[in-house]
Coordinates of C-alpha atoms and ligand atoms in Angstrom, one line a residue:
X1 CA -13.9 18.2 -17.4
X2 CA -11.3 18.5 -15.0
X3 CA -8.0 16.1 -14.5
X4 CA -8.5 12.6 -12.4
X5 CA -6.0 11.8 -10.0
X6 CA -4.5 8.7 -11.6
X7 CA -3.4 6.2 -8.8
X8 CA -1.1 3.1 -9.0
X9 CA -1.6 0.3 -6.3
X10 CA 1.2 -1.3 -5.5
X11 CA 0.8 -5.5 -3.9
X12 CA 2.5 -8.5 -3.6
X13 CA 0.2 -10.8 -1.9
X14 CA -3.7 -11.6 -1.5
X15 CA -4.6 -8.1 -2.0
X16 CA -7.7 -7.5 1.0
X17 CA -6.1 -4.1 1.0
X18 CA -6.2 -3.3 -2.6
X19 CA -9.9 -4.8 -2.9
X20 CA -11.2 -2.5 -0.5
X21 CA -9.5 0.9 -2.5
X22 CA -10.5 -0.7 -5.6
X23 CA -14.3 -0.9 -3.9
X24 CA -13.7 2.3 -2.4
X25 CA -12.9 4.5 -5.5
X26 CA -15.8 2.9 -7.4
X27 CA -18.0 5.3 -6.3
X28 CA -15.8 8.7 -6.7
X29 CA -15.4 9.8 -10.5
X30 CA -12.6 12.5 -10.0
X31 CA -9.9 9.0 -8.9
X32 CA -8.9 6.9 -11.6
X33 CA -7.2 3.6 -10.2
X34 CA -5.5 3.2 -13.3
X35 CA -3.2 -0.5 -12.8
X36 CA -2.3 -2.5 -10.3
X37 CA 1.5 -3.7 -9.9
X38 CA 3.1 -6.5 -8.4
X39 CA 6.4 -8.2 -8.0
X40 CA 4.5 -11.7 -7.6
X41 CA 2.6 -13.3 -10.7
X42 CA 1.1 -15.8 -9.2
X43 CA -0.6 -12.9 -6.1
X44 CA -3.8 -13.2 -5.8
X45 CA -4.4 -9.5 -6.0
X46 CA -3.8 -9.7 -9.9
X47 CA -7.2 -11.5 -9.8
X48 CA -9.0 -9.2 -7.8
X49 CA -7.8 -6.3 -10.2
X50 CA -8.9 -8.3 -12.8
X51 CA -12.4 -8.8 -11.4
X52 CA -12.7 -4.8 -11.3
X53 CA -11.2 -4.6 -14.9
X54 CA -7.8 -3.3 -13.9
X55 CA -4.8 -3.4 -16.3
X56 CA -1.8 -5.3 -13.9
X57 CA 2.1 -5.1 -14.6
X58 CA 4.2 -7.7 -12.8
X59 CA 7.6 -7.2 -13.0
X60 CA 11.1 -9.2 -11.7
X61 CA 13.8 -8.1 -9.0
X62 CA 16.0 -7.2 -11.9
X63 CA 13.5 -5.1 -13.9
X64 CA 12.1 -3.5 -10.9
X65 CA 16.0 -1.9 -9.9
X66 CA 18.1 -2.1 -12.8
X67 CA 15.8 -1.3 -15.6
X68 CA 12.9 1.4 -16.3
X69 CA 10.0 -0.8 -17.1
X70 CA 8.0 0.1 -14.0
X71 CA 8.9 4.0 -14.0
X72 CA 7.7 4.0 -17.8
X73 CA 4.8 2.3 -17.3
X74 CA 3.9 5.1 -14.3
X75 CA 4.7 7.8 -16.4
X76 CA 2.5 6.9 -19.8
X77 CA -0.6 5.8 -17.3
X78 CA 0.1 9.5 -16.3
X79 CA 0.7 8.2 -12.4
X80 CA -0.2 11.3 -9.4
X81 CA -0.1 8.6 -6.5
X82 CA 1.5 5.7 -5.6
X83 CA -0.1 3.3 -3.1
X84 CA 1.8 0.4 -1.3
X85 CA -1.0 -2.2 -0.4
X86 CA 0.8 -5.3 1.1
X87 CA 3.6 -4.4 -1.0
X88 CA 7.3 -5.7 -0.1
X89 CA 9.9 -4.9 -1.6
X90 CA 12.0 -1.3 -0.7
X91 CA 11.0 1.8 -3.6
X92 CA 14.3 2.8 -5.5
X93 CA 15.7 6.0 -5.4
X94 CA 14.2 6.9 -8.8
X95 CA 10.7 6.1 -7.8
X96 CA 10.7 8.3 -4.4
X97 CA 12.3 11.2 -5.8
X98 CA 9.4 11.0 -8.9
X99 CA 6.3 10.4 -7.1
X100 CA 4.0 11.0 -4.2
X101 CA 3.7 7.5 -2.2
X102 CA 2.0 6.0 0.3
X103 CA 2.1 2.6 2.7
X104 CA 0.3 1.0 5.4
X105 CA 2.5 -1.0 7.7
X106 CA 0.4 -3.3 9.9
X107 CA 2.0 -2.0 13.5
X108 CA 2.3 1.3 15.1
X109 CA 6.0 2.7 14.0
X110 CA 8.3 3.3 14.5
X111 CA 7.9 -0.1 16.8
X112 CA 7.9 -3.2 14.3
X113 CA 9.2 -1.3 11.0
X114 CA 12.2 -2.0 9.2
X115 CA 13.5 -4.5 7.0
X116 CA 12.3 -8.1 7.5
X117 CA 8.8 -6.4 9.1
X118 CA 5.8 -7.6 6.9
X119 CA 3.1 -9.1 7.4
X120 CA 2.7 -12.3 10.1
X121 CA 6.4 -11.3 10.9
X122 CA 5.0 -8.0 12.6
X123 CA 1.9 -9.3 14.4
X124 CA 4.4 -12.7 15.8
X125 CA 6.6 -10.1 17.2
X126 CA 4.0 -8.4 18.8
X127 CA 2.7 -11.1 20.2
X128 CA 6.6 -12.5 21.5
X129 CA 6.7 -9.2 23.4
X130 CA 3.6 -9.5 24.6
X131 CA 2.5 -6.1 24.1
X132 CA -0.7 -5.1 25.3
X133 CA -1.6 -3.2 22.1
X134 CA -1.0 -2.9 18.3
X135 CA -2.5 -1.1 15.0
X136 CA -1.7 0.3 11.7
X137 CA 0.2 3.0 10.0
X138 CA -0.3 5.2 7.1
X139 CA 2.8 7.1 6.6
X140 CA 4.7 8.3 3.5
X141 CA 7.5 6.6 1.7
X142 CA 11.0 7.9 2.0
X143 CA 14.1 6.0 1.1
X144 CA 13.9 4.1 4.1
X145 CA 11.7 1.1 5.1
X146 CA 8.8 2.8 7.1
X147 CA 10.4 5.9 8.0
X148 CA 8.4 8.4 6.3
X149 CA 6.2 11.0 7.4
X150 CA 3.6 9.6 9.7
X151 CA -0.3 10.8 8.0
X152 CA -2.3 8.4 10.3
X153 CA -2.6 5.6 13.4
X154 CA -5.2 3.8 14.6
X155 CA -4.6 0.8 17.7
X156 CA -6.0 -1.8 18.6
X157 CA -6.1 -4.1 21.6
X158 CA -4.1 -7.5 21.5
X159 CA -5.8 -10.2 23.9
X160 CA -4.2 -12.8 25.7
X161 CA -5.3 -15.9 23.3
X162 CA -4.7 -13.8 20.3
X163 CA -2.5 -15.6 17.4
X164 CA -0.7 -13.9 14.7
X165 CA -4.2 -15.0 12.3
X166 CA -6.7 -13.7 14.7
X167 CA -4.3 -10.1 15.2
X168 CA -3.6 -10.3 11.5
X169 CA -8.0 -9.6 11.4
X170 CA -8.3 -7.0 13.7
X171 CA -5.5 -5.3 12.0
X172 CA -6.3 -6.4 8.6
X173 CA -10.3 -4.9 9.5
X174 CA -8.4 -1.2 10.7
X175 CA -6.5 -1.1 7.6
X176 CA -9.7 -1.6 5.3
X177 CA -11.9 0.7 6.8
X178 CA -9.2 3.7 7.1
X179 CA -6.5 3.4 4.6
X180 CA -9.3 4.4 1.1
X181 CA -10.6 7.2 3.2
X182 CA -7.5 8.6 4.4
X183 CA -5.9 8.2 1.1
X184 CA -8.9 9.8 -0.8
X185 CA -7.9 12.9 1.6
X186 CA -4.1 12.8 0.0
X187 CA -6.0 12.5 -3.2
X188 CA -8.4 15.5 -2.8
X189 CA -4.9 18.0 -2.4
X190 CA -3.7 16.4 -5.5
X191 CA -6.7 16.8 -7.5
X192 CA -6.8 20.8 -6.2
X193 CA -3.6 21.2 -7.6
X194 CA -3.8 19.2 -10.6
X195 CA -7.9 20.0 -12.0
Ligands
GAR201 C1 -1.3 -5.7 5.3 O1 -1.6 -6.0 6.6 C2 -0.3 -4.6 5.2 O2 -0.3 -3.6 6.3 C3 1.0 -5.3 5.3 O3 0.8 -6.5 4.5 C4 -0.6 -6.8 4.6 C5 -1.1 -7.1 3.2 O4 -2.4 -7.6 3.3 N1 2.1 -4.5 4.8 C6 3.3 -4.6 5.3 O5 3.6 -5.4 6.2 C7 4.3 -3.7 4.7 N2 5.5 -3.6 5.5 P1 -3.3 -7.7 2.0 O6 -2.5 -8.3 0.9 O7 -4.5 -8.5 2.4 O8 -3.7 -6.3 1.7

């Protein structure tokens, strides 16, 4: 039988994204989401990963930079792919140079990327500049806050009554039905060189 890709999902928060992979890769026996990871014990994506019968690591500030408890635990679960899902704190050094990873950032970069751009920050700034459309990214990780290689963008009309909840949907409803399939591409070239 040939190697799975093993991926790691990466979240801090309610985890809509990560449910969707996790729903996703059910059906596709050469993927292996092997853990889910998050800075924030009490996210509720921990309990989502549990429902699917996911192993989770949480992990502090201090462990996630100064020590190797998160590289180690990516490199016994035998790690091909890293995927931010909601995810927001910046990937050390160590991590980018090791493995292949991926975000979705919840605008169309480079506009509304950087540090301090996350979640209802993005969509509030969007809406304060009164821009006629948004969307989502899928774009590698580099060293830098969403300035990697761009894979994928989709847009999305903003209306005139939207608020940051009702742009946070639309964009929230783009994410989950094209960041598993577009990641199950990244995951086919893997699995070619790795079966
Ligand atoms: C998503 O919209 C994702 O694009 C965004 O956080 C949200 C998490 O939602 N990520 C960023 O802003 C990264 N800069 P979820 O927890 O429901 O998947």
């Amino acid at each position: 039988m040939s190697k799975k890709v093993n991926i790691a999902i990466f979240a801090s928060g309610s985890g809509t994204n990560a449910q969707a992979i996790l729903e996703y890769f059910q059906k596709i026996d050469w993927v292996d989401i092997k853990c889910i990871y998050s800075n924030n014990c009490e996210a509720y994506v921990l309990k989502r990963a549990q429902n699917f019968g996911k192993e989770t690591l949480t992990f502090s500030r201090e462990e996630y930079y100064k020590s190797d408890k998160v590289i180690k635990h990516l490199q016994e679960n035998e790690i091909d792919l890293i995927i931010l899902a909601g995810f927001m704190w910046l990937v050390p050094h160590k991590m980018v140079e090791r493995f292949t990873i991926v975000n979705i950032h919840p605008a169309l970069l480079p506009s509304y990327g950087g540090k301090g751009m996350y979640g209802h920050h993005v969509h509030e700034a969007v809406l304060e500049n009164k821009e006629k459309q948004s969307g989502i990214t899928i774009h590698m990780v580099n060293n830098e806050y969403d300035k990697g290689k761009i894979i994928l963008q989709q847009s999305c009309p903003v209306l005139p009554n939207d608020t940051p909840d009702s742009l946070a949907d639309r964009i929230h409803k783009l994410e989950h039905a094209h960041y598993p399939p577009t990641i199950e591409k990244i995951a086919q070239k893997l699995h070619s060189k790795i079966a």
